[in-house]
Structures are given as structure tokens and as C-alpha cells.
Amino acid sequence: MRTFFFAALVVLAAQVPALSPAVAQVGAPPDPAALERVTKAMWPKRPEGWENRISYDETQAACSRFRNELPQAEFERVRAREAATIRFPADGNVLGDWKAGQKYANDGRGGTFTDRPMTNGANCYACHQMDLAELSYGTLGPPLVGYGKLRNYAPEEARAAYAKIYNSMATMPCSTMPRFGYHGFLTEQQMKDLTAFLFDPASPVNK
Amino acid sequence: MRTRRGCVAACAAILLLAAGSAPAQQAVDTEKELEKYRQMMSDPMSNPGFLNVDRGEALWTQKRGARNASLETCDLGMGPGKLEGAFARLPRYFADVDQVMDLEQRLKHCMETIQGLDTADILRRRFGAPGRVSDMEDLVAFIANKSSGMKFEVPLSHPKEREAYAIGEALFYRRSDFMDFSCATCHGEEGKRIRLQPLPQLNKPGRDAQMTMGSWPTYRVSQSQTRTMQHRLWDCYRQMRTPEPVYLSEGITALTLYLVKTAEGGEIQVPSIKR
């Protein structure tokens, strides 16, 4: 799939210089300067308190441009860059309180321009099936039912899950899943609690 | 004047449907039930959106602004005052401003140039709320309704329309901000859902795009307001955790043009009514 898409892009790119105006034809990409001008006008300034939020980084730019199907070299570059951002808890313990994790997984509030500052929910259920008893789950991500049990509660697997929540793109560049730790959307404690929700033997995810 | 007499029964039924955050199993049944109600929804007697249509008609003919003029000479692309089919061909290029505009941008332009209206207040009331009626939502409901039964047709014959389309498409795939979302995250695949909410695929021509775009403006039962595409995209960007996008900005129009082009051939039935 990726190779096919890359091939298509090469063909497309090769055609572009042949066209006189940059957008002479439906399907051609827009003039980058025009796109830049339009996005600037859509969001002329960062709202108060949002100055430190990342609005558009190199990885987002690459995923946008290639529509999430990165050519191999770019894929490796992004993966390495994202992996380097991950910070594990200082004491090495990635497991918190699964009950708190369960609450965050179910909570989709926080972080929008109509929300007051608050503890953000993680909203994992928007995309994943987790506890079988929770029937309101989305299908944008794979089911995570029995996640820890299926991995024999192995500590290195729990560490990998913490890393996945921290920065999904360290293993899967352009993943649909948000980079919760990288953006500071979730706190370290929340990510530990969510990891425990997946890995605690007492968690309903593993029942 | 149409009345909202029939709404009592129909709206209560819809509210019940909307309120029951049903288990996954029931989602399919809910979808079937909704199909039944859709018949009823397009009935002017049962759909509060037609109240907006009536108010919009009054606003269209009302003399206001420094020039004490009505909007009746406003050119929405089919000639001054011609409303039939105008919405089915928007957004489009307007030579007098050398710009691609959607319906709301064009209305603001006509209010300012024809009526000499100070639009600050209109913009403040861009989205209706309890105790705050939106002229824009009323006018859009009225004008879009004049294209009911017609099909979207945006030939992109002007270079600026093609540029806007290309920008709209790029915006659809543009991942940004706190959650790394783009429109394609939620509307780029068939048959996905977020929680129990089905997500229409909007990046490919087909039934999803046609049914979706052909049903806006819509009376939203959950908000008790008739909403336009400007509001829908505002709300999707809100969910994406971007800052608030500027109302009537070029980017929203570009995205709308991209979506309408994708939905081309789809039949317009508005105002519709939904969750």
C-alpha cells in the first residue's frame, strides 16, 4: 500500500511542473503559500493559554502531506524522532491505579476551545473496545479487550503500552491515535493509571 | 406561516432516540428507526427548521440598514434575487469580489453593500442560542430550502474555484494541534464509528457524502437550533482541539467546496432534522 501510494505521488509530482498554474486541474495539490495564507487566516492568533501548545509540527506536516502513508525513509525518520520524545516515570514504575484509568478512558471532556482548563479525559473508548461491559465504544482503533492478560502481564509489555500512550507514533508513524504524552494532553499519573487499566490483573479489561 | 403543530409527537420521538445512549446492539435498530422518522422529518409540520425558513423569508424582504433596502436584489450566483437552485451551486466564484464565497459569506457581502447594514451584530448572533436568534441561520434555511429536490452541481470552472477545492482537500487531510486529528481521522474510512456515533466517509464520492451534504442546514434536536455547515465545521474543529476557526474564513469555504464537490449529484432535502 505504502509503495503504491509513493509511486502515485511520484507520478503526480512529475506531472505538476507540466501544468501552468499550480492548480490547473482537480486533484492537483494546492500552492503551499496559498494553503499557508488560508490556515493563518483561519486561526490568526493562538488563544490565551494556548501559546505553548503545538499547533503544527514536522511530523504532522509529513503525515498531512503524504496522507499518513509515508515513504520508507520518511517513515524511519519520523519513527526515530517520535521515539526520542518519550519520557518514562523517573522511578521506572509505569503502573498506577486502574480505577482512575478506567475513569479517564471513559471521559471525553477537556481541551477544546469551549472548555475551561480542567483535567483532560483520555477518551480511549472513542476508538477502542476495552472492558467488555462498556458497550459504547468506537472502532477507529483495534479492540484492547484482555490486553494485559494476553501479554502475560509482562513488565516490558506494560512499558511498551505506556510508551504507546505517550507517543503512538514512536511505533506507528502517522497513527490515528493522538500522542497524549508528547502533547502534554495527559499527565504522567494519568498515563500510569491508563497503563494499569490495561495491565492490572484486577482490571475489568482482563476479566 | 407554517406552524410547528406536528412537532410535538415527532420531536418527542426523536428526543427519545437521541437520549437513549443505547448498547451497541441497539445502534442498528436505532438507525432503522431513524430512517422511519426521516420521512416525518421532511414534513414541514413536524420540523422546527421550517420556522427558520419562515423567518428567513421575512428577513430577505425586510428593508434594513443605512440604505433601508431589502436583500431582494442580492445575487447569489444565479442573477439578482434568483433563489431557485442557488444553494445547489455554492460555494462558487463571484467576479464582483474576485473571490469564492459560500452562502453566508455572500449574504454578509450583500448586507453590507446593498443594505448598508452594520454586520457586527449579525456576526455576534452567527450561531443561535436560547434567547438569541441567528439571522444567518434563518436566511440560510430559507435560501437552501429553495434548492430542495435539486442536486449539487459545482463544476469548478473558474481557476479560483479549483484553487479553493485543492485547499479544501489539503485541509481535510491536515493534521494539527493537541490531538493530531484531521478530518480524515474521523471521516476517511467507511463504516467507522466514534463511541456509538456512526462517522460518514466524506473523502470519496458516494452515498455517505451525498446524504450528509444534502441534509444541511439541519434542525439539531440536541441543540434545539437549526445549524449550517459553518457551524458543523466549527464544531468538528472544536472536537479536534484546534483553536476556534474564524467564521466565514476562506478555509471553511474551501472545505465546504471540497465536501460539496465530493457530494456532487446528491439530492438536497433541507432543512432536515437530526440528532
XYZ file of C-alpha atoms in Angstrom:
482
model
C 0.000 0.000 0.000
C 2.690 2.447 1.021
C 4.781 1.640 -2.047
C 1.782 2.034 -4.303
C 0.933 5.372 -2.793
C 4.501 6.562 -3.071
C 4.555 5.555 -6.719
C 1.351 7.511 -7.266
C 2.889 10.548 -5.608
C 5.976 10.341 -7.776
C 3.783 10.259 -10.856
C 1.790 13.188 -9.512
C 4.872 15.165 -8.619
C 6.292 14.548 -12.070
C 3.141 15.974 -13.613
C 2.986 19.127 -11.565
C 5.669 21.173 -13.359
C 3.955 20.464 -16.672
C 0.844 22.370 -15.602
C 0.973 26.110 -15.945
C -0.868 27.391 -12.830
C -0.280 25.234 -9.757
C -3.933 24.172 -9.552
C -4.981 23.943 -13.144
C -6.543 20.561 -12.587
C -8.773 18.983 -9.975
C -6.704 16.611 -7.874
C -3.507 18.657 -8.034
C -2.129 19.822 -4.675
C -2.607 23.485 -3.741
C 0.086 26.112 -3.880
C 1.803 25.739 -0.455
C 1.890 29.514 0.033
C -1.863 29.755 -0.573
C -2.536 26.970 1.922
C -0.325 28.719 4.453
C -2.177 32.007 3.937
C -5.566 30.321 4.356
C -4.679 28.469 7.572
C -3.186 31.676 9.039
C -6.474 33.448 8.341
C -8.500 30.605 9.887
C -6.500 30.783 13.113
C -4.983 34.277 13.186
C -3.697 34.018 16.742
C -3.244 31.462 19.487
C -5.844 31.852 22.226
C -4.627 32.906 25.637
C -3.117 29.941 27.449
C -2.558 28.019 24.218
C 0.763 29.646 23.329
C 2.747 26.576 24.334
C 0.504 24.093 22.591
C 1.958 22.608 19.460
C -0.116 23.793 16.522
C 1.672 22.146 13.597
C 4.919 20.219 13.882
C 7.188 18.498 11.358
C 5.536 15.120 11.893
C 2.033 16.488 11.388
C 3.273 18.243 8.247
C 4.682 14.965 6.877
C 1.545 12.973 7.761
C -0.662 15.662 6.172
C 1.394 15.848 3.013
C 1.574 12.079 2.497
C -1.924 11.444 3.835
C -0.487 9.175 6.530
C 1.257 6.865 4.023
C 4.898 7.834 4.469
C 7.619 6.750 2.057
C 10.024 4.343 3.811
C 12.849 6.812 4.506
C 10.439 9.389 5.901
C 8.722 6.667 7.952
C 12.014 5.797 9.671
C 12.876 9.455 10.248
C 9.539 10.167 11.902
C 9.656 6.990 13.982
C 13.099 7.815 15.382
C 12.162 11.433 16.077
C 8.976 10.473 17.914
C 10.641 7.675 19.904
C 13.169 10.196 21.198
C 10.399 12.261 22.831
C 9.219 9.545 25.238
C 9.900 10.125 28.949
C 9.216 7.265 31.339
C 8.413 7.901 35.016
C 11.649 8.581 36.931
C 11.193 5.565 39.215
C 10.523 3.270 36.257
C 7.064 2.288 37.526
C 4.508 2.591 34.718
C 1.561 1.136 36.654
C -0.826 3.403 38.568
C -4.409 2.979 39.747
C -6.575 1.058 37.251
C -9.787 2.513 38.692
C -8.651 6.047 37.914
C -7.536 4.813 34.481
C -10.982 3.373 33.854
C -12.495 6.770 34.596
C -10.137 8.636 32.229
C -10.686 6.061 29.459
C -14.387 6.838 29.593
C -14.102 10.610 29.805
C -14.019 12.670 26.607
C -14.031 16.130 28.125
C -11.343 18.774 28.153
C -9.009 20.631 25.840
C -11.480 22.240 23.439
C -11.885 25.976 22.874
C -15.163 25.898 24.790
C -13.747 24.051 27.837
C -12.339 25.750 30.907
C -8.922 24.446 31.968
C -9.538 21.051 33.603
C -8.068 17.598 33.927
C -8.427 16.246 30.405
C -10.190 12.959 29.807
C -8.367 10.371 27.666
C -11.432 9.167 25.752
C -9.877 5.823 24.768
C -13.394 4.405 24.282
C -13.918 6.829 21.402
C -11.751 4.438 19.391
C -11.192 1.206 21.352
C -13.236 -1.589 22.879
C -11.705 -2.266 26.327
C -13.893 -3.543 29.177
C -16.465 -5.881 27.558
C -19.135 -4.452 29.859
C -18.753 -0.998 28.265
C -20.834 -1.200 25.105
C -20.343 2.364 23.943
C -17.015 2.056 22.154
C -15.704 3.257 18.794
C -13.981 1.336 16.028
C -11.213 3.663 14.811
C -8.656 1.600 16.781
C -8.230 -2.145 17.454
C -10.044 -3.771 20.421
C -7.928 -3.859 23.602
C -10.008 -6.477 25.403
C -7.833 -8.677 27.643
C -4.780 -6.599 26.739
C -2.575 -7.318 29.774
C -3.717 -10.889 30.236
C -2.925 -11.722 26.606
C 0.584 -10.404 27.250
C 1.020 -12.395 30.497
C 1.264 -9.083 32.389
C 4.899 -8.882 31.243
C 6.591 -5.718 32.615
C 8.228 -4.879 29.277
C 4.804 -5.095 27.585
C 3.361 -2.675 30.156
C 6.274 -0.343 29.455
C 5.526 -0.586 25.728
C 1.852 0.277 26.378
C 2.896 3.314 28.440
C 5.125 4.354 25.537
C 2.240 3.814 23.101
C 0.020 6.153 25.099
C 2.853 8.668 25.484
C 3.625 8.748 21.778
C 1.723 6.428 19.433
C 3.927 7.450 16.518
C 7.105 6.026 18.036
C 5.946 2.627 16.794
C 3.464 3.685 14.109
C 4.262 6.958 12.346
C 1.086 8.833 11.376
C -1.027 6.622 13.640
C -4.632 7.767 14.064
C -4.059 7.672 17.813
C -3.156 11.008 19.436
C 0.267 11.476 21.050
C -1.095 12.017 24.552
C 2.185 12.434 26.465
C 4.103 14.274 23.766
C 1.414 16.971 23.642
C 1.065 17.078 27.409
C -2.621 16.302 26.970
C -2.413 13.684 29.738
C -0.234 13.828 32.849
C 2.318 11.186 33.781
C -0.015 9.964 36.558
C -2.937 9.657 34.130
C -0.832 7.639 31.696
C 0.267 5.336 34.535
C -3.356 4.893 35.577
C -4.345 4.084 31.997
C -1.499 1.578 31.676
C -2.746 -0.050 34.882
C -6.252 -0.180 33.395
C -4.737 -2.292 30.596
C -2.305 -4.327 32.744
C -3.700 -4.779 36.242
C -4.994 -8.361 36.668
C -7.915 -6.897 38.655
C -8.895 -4.516 35.850
C -12.164 -5.357 34.016
C -10.142 -5.178 30.775
C -8.596 -8.510 31.808
C -11.735 -10.218 33.084
C -46.844 30.870 8.061
C -46.245 27.210 8.717
C -46.788 26.055 12.271
C -44.881 23.624 14.449
C -48.028 21.768 15.477
C -46.893 18.313 14.359
C -43.555 18.683 16.068
C -44.815 17.610 19.464
C -45.134 13.935 18.586
C -42.266 13.680 16.128
C -39.786 15.661 18.169
C -40.590 13.719 21.313
C -39.849 10.511 19.446
C -36.567 11.878 18.146
C -35.590 13.147 21.572
C -36.192 9.697 22.980
C -33.954 8.215 20.315
C -31.264 10.795 20.933
C -31.367 10.383 24.695
C -31.142 6.589 24.814
C -27.365 6.038 24.701
C -28.202 2.515 23.662
C -25.918 -0.515 23.730
C -24.060 -1.356 20.523
C -26.626 -3.968 19.560
C -29.353 -1.385 19.525
C -27.422 1.027 17.332
C -28.540 -0.829 14.222
C -32.174 -0.728 15.314
C -31.829 2.954 16.122
C -30.528 3.549 12.616
C -33.607 1.759 11.192
C -35.935 3.732 13.428
C -34.263 6.953 12.325
C -34.909 6.011 8.708
C -38.631 5.850 9.522
C -38.523 9.229 11.201
C -36.694 10.765 8.269
C -39.943 10.647 6.314
C -41.635 12.585 9.057
C -38.670 14.945 9.404
C -39.094 16.330 5.910
C -42.665 17.213 6.784
C -42.856 20.978 7.350
C -45.431 20.409 10.092
C -43.054 18.287 12.177
C -39.732 20.055 11.637
C -38.936 23.226 13.627
C -36.359 24.072 10.923
C -39.249 25.419 8.862
C -39.712 28.123 11.455
C -36.267 29.359 10.406
C -37.346 29.149 6.770
C -40.283 31.439 7.510
C -38.192 33.902 9.487
C -35.550 33.832 6.735
C -38.147 34.723 4.141
C -39.225 37.715 6.221
C -35.593 38.819 6.633
C -34.986 38.525 2.889
C -37.740 41.007 2.073
C -37.331 43.291 5.084
C -35.871 46.759 4.440
C -32.966 47.442 6.816
C -29.594 49.134 7.116
C -28.365 52.612 6.216
C -29.873 52.261 2.722
C -33.203 50.954 4.017
C -33.069 48.230 1.387
C -34.093 44.579 1.332
C -31.872 41.703 0.207
C -34.114 41.022 -2.779
C -31.546 42.219 -5.317
C -28.728 40.147 -3.820
C -27.015 37.986 -6.464
C -26.271 34.515 -5.098
C -24.805 33.423 -8.397
C -27.919 32.871 -10.490
C -28.657 36.567 -11.029
C -30.047 39.288 -8.717
C -32.826 37.960 -6.499
C -32.804 34.487 -8.103
C -33.022 31.919 -5.319
C -34.132 28.693 -7.011
C -31.122 26.386 -7.294
C -28.637 28.979 -5.988
C -27.666 26.928 -2.932
C -27.063 23.815 -5.066
C -24.209 25.660 -6.793
C -22.479 27.156 -3.783
C -19.716 27.822 -2.862
C -18.773 29.494 -6.176
C -16.654 32.253 -7.680
C -18.124 35.773 -7.710
C -16.492 38.116 -10.199
C -17.576 41.316 -8.398
C -15.369 40.432 -5.418
C -12.945 38.163 -7.333
C -13.424 35.539 -4.638
C -15.008 32.147 -3.966
C -17.817 32.533 -1.412
C -20.199 30.275 0.433
C -23.790 31.338 1.117
C -23.065 33.005 4.444
C -20.100 34.998 3.121
C -22.224 36.141 0.199
C -25.093 37.155 2.475
C -22.746 39.242 4.610
C -21.453 40.878 1.440
C -24.993 41.711 0.286
C -25.976 43.033 3.732
C -23.025 45.400 3.663
C -23.124 46.520 0.037
C -26.864 46.516 -0.710
C -28.385 47.273 2.686
C -25.522 49.229 4.234
C -26.063 47.089 7.318
C -23.550 47.086 10.157
C -22.956 43.322 10.331
C -21.187 43.292 13.707
C -24.440 42.369 15.421
C -25.269 39.756 12.739
C -21.873 38.153 13.317
C -22.326 38.188 17.079
C -25.534 36.238 16.548
C -23.981 33.926 13.935
C -24.949 30.823 15.933
C -28.373 30.804 17.559
C -28.788 30.035 21.256
C -31.646 30.253 23.736
C -32.805 33.858 23.566
C -30.512 34.625 20.595
C -31.946 34.219 17.117
C -29.450 33.981 14.257
C -30.307 35.898 11.079
C -27.731 33.831 9.219
C -29.284 30.510 10.248
C -32.719 31.826 9.248
C -31.587 33.155 5.872
C -29.597 30.007 5.046
C -32.585 27.809 5.919
C -34.832 29.906 3.666
C -32.444 30.066 0.718
C -31.219 26.454 0.916
C -34.836 25.282 1.049
C -35.294 26.861 -2.403
C -32.912 24.153 -3.687
C -34.734 21.240 -2.049
C -35.211 18.408 -4.517
C -32.282 19.641 -6.624
C -28.817 18.149 -6.938
C -25.443 19.681 -6.019
C -23.522 20.874 -9.038
C -20.180 22.649 -8.662
C -18.305 22.400 -11.950
C -15.164 24.189 -10.661
C -14.919 26.046 -13.943
C -13.035 29.053 -12.555
C -9.332 28.728 -11.587
C -10.111 30.225 -8.151
C -12.719 27.521 -7.590
C -10.135 24.891 -8.454
C -7.675 26.543 -6.077
C -10.276 26.602 -3.281
C -11.084 22.946 -3.912
C -7.396 21.998 -3.699
C -7.013 23.961 -0.454
C -10.162 22.331 0.933
C -8.839 18.888 0.114
C -5.483 19.670 1.744
C -7.279 20.992 4.828
C -9.267 17.759 5.003
C -6.014 15.829 5.426
C -4.214 18.447 7.534
C -3.332 17.016 10.934
C -2.694 19.541 13.641
C -2.874 20.619 17.226
C -3.309 18.834 20.537
C -4.818 15.602 19.193
C -3.072 15.252 15.821
C -6.507 14.970 14.193
C -7.514 15.783 10.642
C -10.974 15.459 9.119
C -9.713 12.237 7.532
C -9.101 10.771 11.013
C -12.838 10.520 11.539
C -14.271 10.750 8.013
C -11.644 8.962 5.903
C -12.894 5.384 6.074
C -16.125 3.550 5.502
C -18.233 2.184 8.344
C -16.268 3.528 11.314
C -17.773 4.960 14.447
C -16.634 7.046 17.379
C -18.237 5.661 20.519
C -21.634 4.654 19.048
C -21.785 7.580 16.642
C -21.526 6.441 13.007
C -18.997 8.502 11.036
C -19.841 9.322 7.412
C -16.998 8.867 4.935
C -16.545 12.268 3.326
C -13.402 11.972 1.187
C -14.946 9.791 -1.520
C -17.942 10.371 -3.767
C -20.792 8.155 -2.667
C -23.908 7.805 -0.591
C -22.325 8.948 2.696
C -21.133 12.262 1.294
C -24.340 12.836 -0.665
C -26.677 12.071 2.244
C -24.564 14.184 4.585
C -24.175 17.296 2.484
C -27.725 17.088 1.129
C -29.074 17.345 4.678
C -27.510 20.652 5.802
C -28.777 23.079 7.069
C -30.462 20.876 9.641
C -32.526 21.298 12.793
C -30.399 19.724 15.536
C -32.640 18.234 18.182
C -29.746 18.027 20.669
C -29.163 21.779 20.346
C -32.720 22.946 19.583
C -31.281 25.088 16.779
C -31.121 24.995 13.017
C -27.459 24.758 12.061
C -25.497 25.479 8.895
C -22.303 23.886 7.543
C -20.345 26.807 9.073
C -21.489 25.604 12.490
C -20.909 21.902 11.755
C -17.284 22.542 10.760
C -16.826 24.885 13.749
C -17.989 22.013 15.953
C -15.757 19.421 14.271
C -12.718 21.700 14.741
C -13.758 22.084 18.357
C -13.707 18.309 18.742
C -10.318 18.301 17.028
C -8.979 20.603 19.782
C -7.872 23.339 17.395
C -8.404 26.967 18.352
C -11.747 28.378 17.226
C -11.708 28.736 13.426
C -12.715 32.173 12.152
C -16.350 32.341 10.997
C -16.663 32.998 7.247
C -12.930 32.427 6.737
C -11.643 31.326 3.354
C -10.616 27.929 4.756
C -14.123 26.953 5.885
C -15.438 27.859 2.440
C -12.659 25.840 0.791
C -13.506 22.800 2.926
C -17.208 23.234 2.157
C -16.479 23.383 -1.564
C -14.409 20.198 -1.282
C -17.256 18.456 0.563
C -19.934 19.671 -1.857
C -17.856 18.549 -4.839
C -17.456 15.127 -3.220
C -21.237 15.033 -2.703
C -21.995 16.187 -6.250
C -25.133 14.625 -7.673
C -26.553 14.219 -4.169
C -30.083 15.450 -3.660
C -30.748 18.358 -1.323
C -33.580 17.928 1.233
C -33.430 20.811 3.674
C -33.851 21.870 6.340
C -33.521 18.314 7.591
C -33.709 17.302 11.211
C -31.160 15.244 13.116
C -29.762 14.354 16.468
